[in-house]
Amino acid sequence: MDYVTVSPVYPTRSKPGYGPALGAVGAAAMKAPVPWLALGGIDSAERARECASAGAAGIAVMGAVMRTPSLARELAEAFASGTPRGSGTPGGSGTPGESGAGGGRRGLAAGQVVVSPGRRG
């Protein structure tokens, strides 16, 4: 599947001053011709849900998961809970997995993307 990443959606601790932050609605307004993944500053369940509600096909997270590996599952579950049913967003079924140091993309459905330290996805 072809996709684009849109960033920064939120201010990011990993790249201070990078921006301006678009916000989830601003990122969606760019109307990418292919599915888009929200990237940048997604460090809370609320932000993950906002991205899903705005129409992101998934989220890409590194810094927050590097700082708190256990956050990966919470973000994946929050993204899944914020995806509108029947929205056409890929995935929406399956059990969110957990990525962390030494972990893979076990159990992540399309539409629930979490990038962990040392992994590309």
XYZ file of C-alpha atoms in Angstrom:
121
model
C 0.000 0.000 0.000
C 1.235 3.504 -0.773
C 1.009 6.055 2.005
C 2.472 9.370 3.140
C 3.513 10.589 6.548
C 2.275 14.004 7.597
C 4.250 15.831 10.253
C 4.504 17.354 12.644
C 0.949 16.825 13.738
C 1.759 18.035 17.259
C 4.792 19.773 18.756
C 7.458 17.155 19.302
C 10.017 16.811 22.091
C 12.351 14.979 19.710
C 12.633 17.940 17.326
C 11.894 21.143 19.229
C 11.025 24.028 16.950
C 10.124 21.731 14.035
C 6.878 22.819 12.586
C 4.534 24.513 12.729
C 2.431 21.732 14.227
C -0.562 21.055 11.978
C -2.939 19.469 14.489
C -4.923 16.388 13.503
C -7.590 18.385 11.676
C -4.953 20.456 9.850
C -3.153 17.301 8.746
C -6.411 15.838 7.440
C -7.163 19.070 5.574
C -4.092 18.487 3.395
C -6.199 15.852 1.590
C -3.458 13.411 0.668
C -4.388 11.320 -2.389
C -3.238 8.182 -0.526
C -3.688 7.060 3.094
C -1.743 9.197 5.551
C 0.073 8.362 8.749
C 0.195 10.960 11.502
C 3.729 11.602 12.769
C 5.125 13.942 15.384
C 4.227 14.547 19.004
C 1.789 11.646 19.346
C 2.572 10.982 22.976
C -0.851 10.433 24.534
C -3.953 8.331 24.031
C -5.961 11.508 23.415
C -3.692 12.540 20.534
C -3.783 9.041 19.030
C -7.609 9.099 19.098
C -7.659 12.597 17.569
C -5.529 11.360 14.664
C -7.841 8.393 14.095
C -10.934 10.575 14.267
C -9.403 12.995 11.756
C -8.961 10.149 9.261
C -5.341 9.048 9.641
C -4.747 5.527 8.358
C -2.277 5.062 11.211
C 0.196 6.704 13.522
C 3.975 6.560 13.526
C 5.588 7.026 16.910
C 9.222 6.878 17.946
C 10.270 9.377 20.611
C 7.424 8.748 23.039
C 7.899 4.977 22.796
C 11.652 5.313 23.193
C 11.081 7.259 26.404
C 8.266 4.964 27.638
C 8.166 1.590 25.827
C 4.943 0.543 27.567
C 3.145 3.461 25.873
C 3.062 1.587 22.524
C 0.096 -0.596 23.470
C -1.857 2.337 24.922
C -1.369 4.390 21.766
C -2.336 1.486 19.482
C -5.490 0.799 21.487
C -6.419 4.482 21.622
C -5.943 4.824 17.873
C -8.156 1.768 17.281
C -10.851 3.167 19.589
C -10.858 6.503 17.759
C -11.207 5.089 14.254
C -14.747 5.737 13.036
C -16.500 2.532 11.953
C -17.067 2.364 8.225
C -14.598 5.194 7.646
C -12.661 3.283 5.041
C -9.564 3.456 7.207
C -7.505 0.324 6.706
C -7.580 -2.119 9.573
C -9.967 -1.491 12.372
C -9.954 -5.125 13.381
C -7.419 -7.267 15.083
C -5.749 -6.981 18.417
C -3.411 -4.045 18.882
C 0.094 -5.263 19.520
C 2.956 -3.882 21.475
C 6.214 -2.647 20.058
C 9.127 -1.867 22.260
C 12.830 -2.447 22.453
C 13.259 -5.960 21.147
C 9.588 -6.171 20.120
C 8.199 -6.361 16.639
C 4.872 -5.415 15.135
C 3.141 -8.423 16.672
C -0.605 -8.264 16.284
C -0.777 -4.768 14.828
C -3.534 -4.476 12.273
C -3.174 -2.097 9.352
C -4.244 1.290 10.597
C -2.495 0.817 13.935
C 1.103 1.659 13.184
C 3.637 2.046 15.956
C 7.317 2.430 15.175
C 9.592 1.410 17.996
C 13.248 2.090 18.745
C 15.525 0.386 16.276
C 12.659 -0.737 14.068
C 11.369 0.619 10.789
C 7.748 0.075 9.861
